[in-house]
Amino acid sequence: MAPNLKENDDNNVNHFKVKEFGFGTRAIHAGQDPDPSTGAVIPPISLSTTYKQSAIGVHKGYEYSRSSNPNRSAFEESIASLEKGKFALAFSSGSATTATIVTSIGTNGHIISVDDVYGGTNRYFTKVAGTQGIEVTFVNLLDPKNIEDAFKHNTKIVWIETPTNPTLRLIDIKAVANITHQHNAILVVDNTFMSPYFQNPLELGADIVVHSVTKYINGHSDVVMGVAIMNDGEIYNKIKFLQNAIGAVPSSFDSWLASRGLKTLHLRMRQHQENATKIAKFLEKSGKVEQVIYPGLESHPQHLLAKKQARGFGGMLSFRIKGGFKEADGFLKNIKIFTLAESLGGVESLAEHPARMTHASLSEEHRNAVGVTDNLIRLSVGVEDVDDLLEDIQQALDIAVQD
Ligand SMILES: *Cc1c(COP(=O)(O)O)cnc(C)c1O
């Protein structure tokens, strides 16, 4: 029998007792009770857009599917539990999550963002929020104190990612949270790269955690979706209002798929990390590689911070191949199991060239400032047999870099 995970049956709050069960048990059971009407162990996909009321305003917690629906609620409850938050709100993409949160600060607000934030977030901040009267300052946060000078009287949000993409720089979440709160702003942490399995920013002082569910949480490269998790009821109500009012919500089917993906998050993350660690060490020994960037390596300049604020190092790594664009191109043309593609976090291994692919929209100056050089290659290490991945990397390096 499934453990009795619910505190009560109020549909409007995420109320799973977060501390009672281990991560794997919560991943499989939180928000995933068998369907009470049939006993179905896997909740059905609820496609109805509207819900019967027995009298005016009397219903079972659902009125209209944009406002909420059972599959979305189930997903929100599970992910809230895994991020150790009280509330979660799901959106149609990670980007829609960002847009909705930014809208919540109103016009004339100011945002401080880490300088190597996800490219789409950078684009939203500069090309969309900017036209709506919101000002954004980008800051290098390798030293959290750098943030001090960026605050203005109207700073509402500090927005960070750690590790950053694609150069895997770490930011001290606790230190940034403290400074942010001294200035009466809120800290948003994009936790996409670590997933809740390895890092829980709310416990380190973040006010909102966001994820591109598209990546590790769904994990199978077949859903685009996002989510925000928070503890503060006021922030929750504000963003919940906008979730419904703006309406960038995920479909029932996508919510159902993401819930299915979530159930194996712990298994996948362990394997992603095991494979990434072996590949990082292998690349570090290769004479055809100039530098390997992986927070789990002792050579990573912030390895100690990684150990302090996270429970693991994830499945993303970047390396600089010996040479330049030609060698990187040669490697990416010749890998066979790794697929040359953007995105990350799926079970299959992917490789990409940040300078010409995911980060092509940045100016050359900005790319140089954040270390996105022409010989940089980013790997999203999947969960295939690691020996096959190592062999694939070796043969592609052999073709790309001549001794
Ligand atoms: C992919 C990604 C996003 C955007 O999410 P979408 O679901 O593609 O809209 C935001 N942040 C990070 C770190 C990402 O990798």
CSV table of C-alpha atoms and ligand atoms in Angstrom, one decimal:
chain,number,residue,atom,x,y,z
A,1,MET,CA,0.0,0.0,0.0
A,2,ALA,CA,1.2,3.5,-0.8
A,3,PRO,CA,2.2,5.4,2.3
A,4,ASN,CA,-0.5,7.9,3.4
A,5,LEU,CA,1.3,11.0,2.1
A,6,LYS,CA,-1.4,13.7,2.4
A,7,GLU,CA,-2.0,15.9,5.4
A,8,ASN,CA,-5.5,16.7,4.2
A,9,ASP,CA,-7.5,16.7,1.0
A,10,ASP,CA,-7.6,20.4,0.3
A,11,ASN,CA,-7.1,20.6,-3.4
A,12,ASN,CA,-5.8,24.2,-3.3
A,13,VAL,CA,-2.6,23.7,-1.5
A,14,ASN,CA,0.4,21.6,-1.9
A,15,HIS,CA,0.5,20.0,1.5
A,16,PHE,CA,2.7,16.9,1.3
A,17,LYS,CA,4.8,16.5,4.4
A,18,VAL,CA,8.2,17.1,2.9
A,19,LYS,CA,10.5,15.7,5.6
A,20,GLU,CA,9.0,12.3,6.2
A,21,PHE,CA,10.1,10.3,3.3
A,22,GLY,CA,13.2,9.9,1.2
A,23,PHE,CA,13.6,11.5,-2.2
A,24,GLY,CA,12.8,8.4,-4.2
A,25,THR,CA,9.7,7.6,-2.2
A,26,ARG,CA,8.5,11.2,-2.6
A,27,ALA,CA,9.4,11.2,-6.4
A,28,ILE,CA,7.1,8.1,-6.8
A,29,HIS,CA,4.2,8.9,-4.4
A,30,ALA,CA,3.8,12.6,-3.7
A,31,GLY,CA,0.8,13.9,-5.6
A,32,GLN,CA,0.4,10.5,-7.2
A,33,ASP,CA,-2.4,8.8,-5.2
A,34,PRO,CA,-4.4,6.2,-7.0
A,35,ASP,CA,-7.5,7.6,-8.7
A,36,PRO,CA,-10.3,7.4,-6.0
A,37,SER,CA,-13.1,6.8,-8.5
A,38,THR,CA,-11.6,3.7,-10.1
A,39,GLY,CA,-8.6,2.7,-8.1
A,40,ALA,CA,-6.3,3.2,-11.1
A,41,VAL,CA,-2.7,3.2,-9.7
A,42,ILE,CA,-1.7,5.7,-12.4
A,43,PRO,CA,-3.9,8.7,-12.5
A,44,PRO,CA,-5.8,9.1,-15.8
A,45,ILE,CA,-5.1,12.0,-18.1
A,46,SER,CA,-8.0,14.4,-17.5
A,47,LEU,CA,-8.7,16.1,-20.8
A,48,SER,CA,-11.9,17.9,-19.7
A,49,THR,CA,-11.7,21.7,-19.9
A,50,THR,CA,-14.6,22.3,-17.5
A,51,TYR,CA,-16.0,20.7,-14.4
A,52,LYS,CA,-19.5,20.2,-13.1
A,53,GLN,CA,-20.7,22.3,-10.2
A,54,SER,CA,-23.4,20.7,-8.0
A,55,ALA,CA,-24.7,24.2,-7.2
A,56,ILE,CA,-23.4,27.7,-8.1
A,57,GLY,CA,-19.8,27.8,-6.9
A,58,VAL,CA,-19.9,24.3,-5.4
A,59,HIS,CA,-17.3,22.0,-7.0
A,60,LYS,CA,-14.5,19.6,-6.2
A,61,GLY,CA,-11.7,22.1,-6.5
A,62,TYR,CA,-11.7,22.4,-10.3
A,63,GLU,CA,-13.8,24.8,-12.4
A,64,TYR,CA,-11.9,25.4,-15.7
A,65,SER,CA,-8.8,23.7,-16.8
A,66,ARG,CA,-6.6,26.8,-17.3
A,67,SER,CA,-7.2,27.8,-13.7
A,68,SER,CA,-6.2,24.3,-12.6
A,69,ASN,CA,-6.6,20.7,-13.6
A,70,PRO,CA,-5.9,17.3,-11.8
A,71,ASN,CA,-2.8,16.4,-13.8
A,72,ARG,CA,-1.2,19.8,-13.3
A,73,SER,CA,-2.1,19.8,-9.6
A,74,ALA,CA,-0.5,16.3,-9.3
A,75,PHE,CA,2.7,17.4,-10.9
A,76,GLU,CA,2.8,20.6,-8.9
A,77,GLU,CA,2.4,18.7,-5.7
A,78,SER,CA,5.2,16.2,-6.5
A,79,ILE,CA,7.7,18.8,-7.6
A,80,ALA,CA,6.9,21.0,-4.6
A,81,SER,CA,7.7,18.1,-2.4
A,82,LEU,CA,11.0,17.3,-4.2
A,83,GLU,CA,12.2,21.0,-4.0
A,84,LYS,CA,11.1,21.1,-0.3
A,85,GLY,CA,8.7,23.9,-1.0
A,86,LYS,CA,5.1,24.5,0.1
A,87,PHE,CA,3.8,25.5,-3.4
A,88,ALA,CA,4.5,24.9,-7.0
A,89,LEU,CA,3.1,26.4,-10.2
A,90,ALA,CA,3.6,24.8,-13.6
A,91,PHE,CA,3.8,26.7,-16.9
A,92,SER,CA,3.9,25.8,-20.6
A,93,SER,CA,7.8,26.3,-20.7
A,94,GLY,CA,10.7,27.4,-18.6
A,95,SER,CA,10.6,30.6,-20.5
A,96,ALA,CA,6.9,31.2,-19.8
A,97,THR,CA,7.8,30.6,-16.1
A,98,THR,CA,10.4,33.4,-16.3
A,99,ALA,CA,8.0,35.8,-18.2
A,100,THR,CA,5.3,35.3,-15.6
A,101,ILE,CA,7.6,35.9,-12.6
A,102,VAL,CA,9.1,39.0,-14.3
A,103,THR,CA,5.6,40.3,-14.9
A,104,SER,CA,4.8,40.0,-11.2
A,105,ILE,CA,7.2,42.9,-10.4
A,106,GLY,CA,5.2,45.4,-12.4
A,107,THR,CA,6.7,48.2,-14.6
A,108,ASN,CA,9.6,50.3,-13.4
A,109,GLY,CA,11.2,47.5,-11.5
A,110,HIS,CA,14.9,46.6,-11.7
A,111,ILE,CA,16.4,43.1,-11.9
A,112,ILE,CA,19.9,42.0,-11.2
A,113,SER,CA,20.9,38.9,-13.2
A,114,VAL,CA,24.0,36.8,-13.3
A,115,ASP,CA,25.9,37.6,-16.5
A,116,ASP,CA,26.0,34.1,-17.9
A,117,VAL,CA,22.4,33.4,-17.4
A,118,TYR,CA,20.6,31.0,-19.9
A,119,GLY,CA,20.4,32.6,-23.3
A,120,GLY,CA,16.6,32.6,-23.5
A,121,THR,CA,16.4,34.3,-20.1
A,122,ASN,CA,19.0,36.9,-21.3
A,123,ARG,CA,16.9,37.5,-24.4
A,124,TYR,CA,13.7,37.9,-22.3
A,125,PHE,CA,15.3,40.3,-20.0
A,126,THR,CA,16.9,42.5,-22.7
A,127,LYS,CA,14.4,42.3,-25.6
A,128,VAL,CA,11.1,41.9,-23.8
A,129,ALA,CA,11.2,43.0,-20.2
A,130,GLY,CA,13.2,46.1,-21.4
A,131,THR,CA,10.3,47.2,-23.6
A,132,GLN,CA,8.0,46.9,-20.6
A,133,GLY,CA,9.9,49.4,-18.5
A,134,ILE,CA,11.9,46.8,-16.6
A,135,GLU,CA,15.6,47.4,-16.3
A,136,VAL,CA,18.1,44.6,-16.0
A,137,THR,CA,21.8,44.8,-14.8
A,138,PHE,CA,24.0,41.8,-15.6
A,139,VAL,CA,26.7,41.1,-13.0
A,140,ASN,CA,29.6,38.6,-12.7
A,141,LEU,CA,28.7,36.8,-9.5
A,142,LEU,CA,31.8,34.6,-9.0
A,143,ASP,CA,32.3,36.8,-6.0
A,144,PRO,CA,28.8,37.4,-4.4
A,145,LYS,CA,30.0,40.8,-3.2
A,146,ASN,CA,30.0,42.0,-6.8
A,147,ILE,CA,26.3,42.3,-6.4
A,148,GLU,CA,26.3,45.0,-3.8
A,149,ASP,CA,27.0,47.9,-6.2
A,150,ALA,CA,24.2,46.8,-8.6
A,151,PHE,CA,21.3,47.4,-6.2
A,152,LYS,CA,18.9,50.3,-6.9
A,153,HIS,CA,16.0,51.6,-4.9
A,154,ASN,CA,13.7,49.7,-7.2
A,155,THR,CA,15.5,46.4,-7.4
A,156,LYS,CA,12.9,43.7,-7.0
A,157,ILE,CA,14.6,40.5,-8.1
A,158,VAL,CA,18.0,38.9,-8.2
A,159,TRP,CA,18.1,36.1,-10.7
A,160,ILE,CA,20.8,33.4,-10.7
A,161,GLU,CA,21.7,30.0,-12.1
A,162,THR,CA,24.3,27.7,-10.6
A,163,PRO,CA,26.2,26.1,-12.2
A,164,THR,CA,25.9,28.5,-15.1
A,165,ASN,CA,25.7,27.4,-18.7
A,166,PRO,CA,27.9,26.4,-20.5
A,167,THR,CA,31.0,27.2,-18.4
A,168,LEU,CA,29.7,25.7,-15.2
A,169,ARG,CA,30.6,28.5,-12.8
A,170,LEU,CA,29.1,28.3,-9.4
A,171,ILE,CA,27.4,31.0,-7.3
A,172,ASP,CA,27.2,30.9,-3.5
A,173,ILE,CA,23.4,30.8,-3.1
A,174,LYS,CA,23.4,31.4,0.6
A,175,ALA,CA,25.7,34.5,0.3
A,176,VAL,CA,23.7,36.0,-2.5
A,177,ALA,CA,20.4,35.3,-0.7
A,178,ASN,CA,21.7,37.2,2.4
A,179,ILE,CA,22.7,40.2,0.4
A,180,THR,CA,19.5,40.2,-1.6
A,181,HIS,CA,17.3,40.1,1.5
A,182,GLN,CA,19.3,43.0,3.0
A,183,HIS,CA,18.1,45.0,0.0
A,184,ASN,CA,14.5,43.8,0.3
A,185,ALA,CA,14.6,42.0,-3.0
A,186,ILE,CA,13.8,38.4,-3.7
A,187,LEU,CA,16.2,35.7,-5.0
A,188,VAL,CA,15.1,33.5,-7.9
A,189,VAL,CA,17.4,30.5,-8.6
A,190,ASP,CA,17.1,28.6,-11.9
A,191,ASN,CA,17.9,25.1,-10.7
A,192,THR,CA,17.5,23.4,-14.1
A,193,PHE,CA,21.1,22.0,-14.2
A,194,MET,CA,21.2,20.4,-10.8
A,195,SER,CA,17.6,19.3,-10.5
A,196,PRO,CA,16.1,18.9,-7.0
A,197,TYR,CA,17.9,15.7,-6.6
A,198,PHE,CA,21.2,17.4,-6.2
A,199,GLN,CA,20.3,20.9,-4.9
A,200,ASN,CA,17.5,22.6,-3.1
A,201,PRO,CA,17.9,26.4,-3.3
A,202,LEU,CA,14.9,27.2,-1.1
A,203,GLU,CA,16.8,25.6,1.8
A,204,LEU,CA,19.7,27.9,1.1
A,205,GLY,CA,17.6,31.1,1.2
A,206,ALA,CA,16.1,31.4,-2.3
A,207,ASP,CA,12.6,32.7,-2.5
A,208,ILE,CA,11.6,31.1,-5.8
A,209,VAL,CA,13.2,28.1,-7.6
A,210,VAL,CA,12.5,27.7,-11.3
A,211,HIS,CA,13.1,24.8,-13.6
A,212,SER,CA,12.9,24.2,-17.3
A,213,VAL,CA,11.0,20.9,-16.8
A,214,THR,CA,11.9,20.2,-20.4
A,215,LYS,CA,15.4,19.1,-19.2
A,216,TYR,CA,16.1,16.7,-16.3
A,217,ILE,CA,12.7,16.7,-14.6
A,218,ASN,CA,10.8,15.3,-17.6
A,219,GLY,CA,14.1,13.7,-18.7
A,220,HIS,CA,13.0,12.1,-21.9
A,221,SER,CA,13.2,15.1,-24.4
A,222,ASP,CA,9.5,14.9,-25.2
A,223,VAL,CA,7.9,17.7,-23.2
A,224,VAL,CA,8.4,21.5,-23.1
A,225,MET,CA,7.3,22.7,-19.7
A,226,GLY,CA,8.4,24.9,-16.7
A,227,VAL,CA,7.7,25.2,-13.0
A,228,ALA,CA,8.2,27.7,-10.1
A,229,ILE,CA,8.4,26.5,-6.5
A,230,MET,CA,8.1,28.8,-3.4
A,231,ASN,CA,7.3,28.8,0.3
A,232,ASP,CA,5.9,32.3,0.7
A,233,GLY,CA,2.1,32.4,0.4
A,234,GLU,CA,2.0,36.0,-0.8
A,235,ILE,CA,4.5,35.3,-3.7
A,236,TYR,CA,2.5,32.1,-4.5
A,237,ASN,CA,-0.8,33.9,-4.7
A,238,LYS,CA,0.6,36.7,-6.9
A,239,ILE,CA,2.1,34.2,-9.4
A,240,LYS,CA,-0.8,31.9,-9.2
A,241,PHE,CA,-3.0,34.8,-10.2
A,242,LEU,CA,-0.8,35.5,-13.2
A,243,GLN,CA,-0.6,31.8,-14.1
A,244,ASN,CA,-4.3,31.9,-14.6
A,245,ALA,CA,-4.6,35.5,-16.0
A,246,ILE,CA,-1.8,35.1,-18.5
A,247,GLY,CA,-2.6,31.5,-19.2
A,248,ALA,CA,0.8,30.1,-20.2
A,249,VAL,CA,-0.2,26.7,-18.7
A,250,PRO,CA,0.9,23.2,-19.6
A,251,SER,CA,-1.5,20.7,-21.1
A,252,SER,CA,-2.9,17.8,-19.1
A,253,PHE,CA,-1.0,15.4,-21.3
A,254,ASP,CA,2.4,17.2,-20.8
A,255,SER,CA,1.7,17.4,-17.0
A,256,TRP,CA,1.0,13.7,-17.0
A,257,LEU,CA,4.2,12.9,-19.0
A,258,ALA,CA,6.3,15.1,-16.7
A,259,SER,CA,4.9,13.4,-13.7
A,260,ARG,CA,5.9,10.1,-15.2
A,261,GLY,CA,9.4,11.3,-15.9
A,262,LEU,CA,9.7,12.7,-12.4
A,263,LYS,CA,9.3,9.3,-10.9
A,264,THR,CA,12.7,8.2,-12.1
A,265,LEU,CA,14.5,11.5,-11.5
A,266,HIS,CA,16.6,10.0,-8.7
A,267,LEU,CA,17.7,7.0,-10.7
A,268,ARG,CA,18.5,9.0,-13.7
A,269,MET,CA,20.4,11.7,-11.9
A,270,ARG,CA,22.6,9.1,-10.1
A,271,GLN,CA,23.5,7.6,-13.5
A,272,HIS,CA,24.0,10.9,-15.2
A,273,GLN,CA,26.5,11.9,-12.5
A,274,GLU,CA,28.3,8.5,-12.5
A,275,ASN,CA,28.7,8.7,-16.3
A,276,ALA,CA,29.7,12.4,-16.3
A,277,THR,CA,32.3,11.8,-13.6
A,278,LYS,CA,33.9,9.0,-15.6
A,279,ILE,CA,33.9,11.1,-18.8
A,280,ALA,CA,35.3,14.1,-17.1
A,281,LYS,CA,38.2,12.1,-15.6
A,282,PHE,CA,38.8,10.5,-19.0
A,283,LEU,CA,38.9,13.8,-20.8
A,284,GLU,CA,41.2,15.3,-18.2
A,285,LYS,CA,43.8,12.6,-19.0
A,286,SER,CA,43.5,13.1,-22.8
A,287,GLY,CA,46.3,14.8,-24.6
A,288,LYS,CA,43.8,16.1,-27.1
A,289,VAL,CA,41.9,18.2,-24.5
A,290,GLU,CA,43.0,21.6,-23.2
A,291,GLN,CA,40.6,21.9,-20.2
A,292,VAL,CA,37.7,20.0,-18.6
A,293,ILE,CA,35.1,21.9,-16.7
A,294,TYR,CA,33.0,19.8,-14.3
A,295,PRO,CA,32.2,20.8,-10.7
A,296,GLY,CA,32.9,17.3,-9.5
A,297,LEU,CA,36.5,17.5,-10.5
A,298,GLU,CA,39.0,18.7,-7.9
A,299,SER,CA,40.5,20.9,-10.6
A,300,HIS,CA,37.2,22.9,-10.8
A,301,PRO,CA,38.0,26.2,-9.0
A,302,GLN,CA,34.8,26.0,-7.0
A,303,HIS,CA,34.8,22.3,-6.2
A,304,LEU,CA,34.5,23.0,-2.5
A,305,LEU,CA,31.5,25.3,-3.0
A,306,ALA,CA,29.9,22.6,-5.1
A,307,LYS,CA,30.3,20.1,-2.2
A,308,LYS,CA,29.0,22.7,0.3
A,309,GLN,CA,25.8,23.7,-1.4
A,310,ALA,CA,24.8,20.7,-3.4
A,311,ARG,CA,24.6,16.9,-2.9
A,312,GLY,CA,26.2,16.2,-6.3
A,313,PHE,CA,27.6,17.6,-9.4
A,314,GLY,CA,25.1,16.7,-12.1
A,315,GLY,CA,25.4,15.4,-15.6
A,316,MET,CA,26.6,18.5,-17.6
A,317,LEU,CA,30.2,19.1,-18.5
A,318,SER,CA,32.1,21.3,-20.9
A,319,PHE,CA,35.6,20.9,-22.3
A,320,ARG,CA,38.0,22.8,-24.5
A,321,ILE,CA,39.4,20.7,-27.3
A,322,LYS,CA,43.0,21.3,-28.3
A,323,GLY,CA,42.8,23.7,-31.3
A,324,GLY,CA,40.0,25.9,-32.4
A,325,PHE,CA,36.7,25.8,-34.3
A,326,LYS,CA,38.0,23.3,-36.8
A,327,GLU,CA,38.8,20.7,-34.2
A,328,ALA,CA,35.6,21.3,-32.3
A,329,ASP,CA,33.7,20.9,-35.6
A,330,GLY,CA,35.6,17.7,-36.4
A,331,PHE,CA,34.7,16.2,-33.0
A,332,LEU,CA,31.1,17.1,-33.3
A,333,LYS,CA,30.8,15.7,-36.9
A,334,ASN,CA,32.3,12.4,-35.8
A,335,ILE,CA,30.6,11.5,-32.6
A,336,LYS,CA,28.2,8.6,-33.1
A,337,ILE,CA,26.3,7.8,-29.9
A,338,PHE,CA,26.3,11.5,-28.7
A,339,THR,CA,23.8,13.4,-30.9
A,340,LEU,CA,24.8,16.9,-32.0
A,341,ALA,CA,21.9,18.9,-30.7
A,342,GLU,CA,20.8,21.7,-28.4
A,343,SER,CA,19.0,21.1,-25.1
A,344,LEU,CA,20.1,18.8,-22.3
A,345,GLY,CA,18.9,16.6,-19.4
A,346,GLY,CA,17.4,13.7,-21.4
A,347,VAL,CA,18.4,10.1,-21.1
A,348,GLU,CA,20.3,10.3,-24.4
A,349,SER,CA,23.8,11.9,-24.6
A,350,LEU,CA,24.0,15.2,-26.5
A,351,ALA,CA,26.9,17.4,-27.5
A,352,GLU,CA,26.9,20.9,-28.8
A,353,HIS,CA,29.0,23.9,-29.8
A,354,PRO,CA,27.9,26.8,-27.5
A,355,ALA,CA,29.5,29.6,-29.5
A,356,ARG,CA,27.7,28.7,-32.7
A,357,MET,CA,24.6,27.0,-31.3
A,358,THR,CA,23.1,27.7,-27.8
A,359,HIS,CA,25.0,30.9,-27.2
A,360,ALA,CA,25.2,32.3,-30.8
A,361,SER,CA,22.8,35.1,-29.9
A,362,LEU,CA,25.4,36.6,-27.5
A,363,SER,CA,27.7,39.3,-28.8
A,364,GLU,CA,31.3,38.1,-29.4
A,365,GLU,CA,32.4,40.4,-26.5
A,366,HIS,CA,29.9,38.9,-24.1
A,367,ARG,CA,30.9,35.3,-25.3
A,368,ASN,CA,34.6,36.1,-24.6
A,369,ALA,CA,33.7,37.6,-21.2
A,370,VAL,CA,31.9,34.4,-20.1
A,371,GLY,CA,34.5,32.0,-21.6
A,372,VAL,CA,32.5,30.7,-24.6
A,373,THR,CA,35.4,30.1,-26.9
A,374,ASP,CA,35.4,28.5,-30.3
A,375,ASN,CA,37.0,25.3,-28.9
A,376,LEU,CA,34.4,24.9,-26.2
A,377,ILE,CA,32.2,21.8,-26.4
A,378,ARG,CA,29.3,21.1,-24.0
A,379,LEU,CA,28.1,17.6,-23.2
A,380,SER,CA,24.8,16.6,-21.7
A,381,VAL,CA,25.9,13.1,-20.6
A,382,GLY,CA,23.1,10.6,-20.8
A,383,VAL,CA,22.5,7.3,-19.1
A,384,GLU,CA,23.8,4.9,-21.8
A,385,ASP,CA,26.6,2.4,-20.9
A,386,VAL,CA,29.5,4.6,-20.1
A,387,ASP,CA,32.1,2.4,-21.8
A,388,ASP,CA,30.3,3.0,-25.1
A,389,LEU,CA,30.3,6.7,-24.5
A,390,LEU,CA,34.0,6.7,-23.7
A,391,GLU,CA,34.8,4.8,-26.8
A,392,ASP,CA,32.7,7.2,-28.9
A,393,ILE,CA,34.5,10.2,-27.4
A,394,GLN,CA,38.0,8.7,-28.0
A,395,GLN,CA,37.4,7.8,-31.7
A,396,ALA,CA,36.0,11.3,-32.4
A,397,LEU,CA,38.9,13.0,-30.6
A,398,ASP,CA,41.3,10.8,-32.6
A,399,ILE,CA,39.8,12.0,-35.9
A,400,ALA,CA,39.4,15.7,-34.8
A,401,VAL,CA,42.8,16.3,-33.3
A,402,GLN,CA,45.9,15.0,-35.1
A,403,ASP,CA,49.0,14.3,-33.0
B,1,LIG,C1,16.1,25.3,-21.3
B,1,LIG,C2,16.4,26.3,-20.2
B,1,LIG,C3,15.5,27.3,-19.9
B,1,LIG,C4,14.3,27.6,-20.7
B,1,LIG,O1,13.3,26.6,-20.6
B,1,LIG,P1,12.3,26.2,-21.9
B,1,LIG,O2,11.5,25.1,-21.3
B,1,LIG,O3,13.2,25.8,-23.0
B,1,LIG,O4,11.5,27.4,-22.1
B,1,LIG,C5,15.7,28.1,-18.8
B,1,LIG,N1,16.8,27.9,-18.0
B,1,LIG,C6,17.7,26.9,-18.3
B,1,LIG,C7,18.9,26.8,-17.4
B,1,LIG,C8,17.5,26.1,-19.3
B,1,LIG,O5,18.4,25.1,-19.6
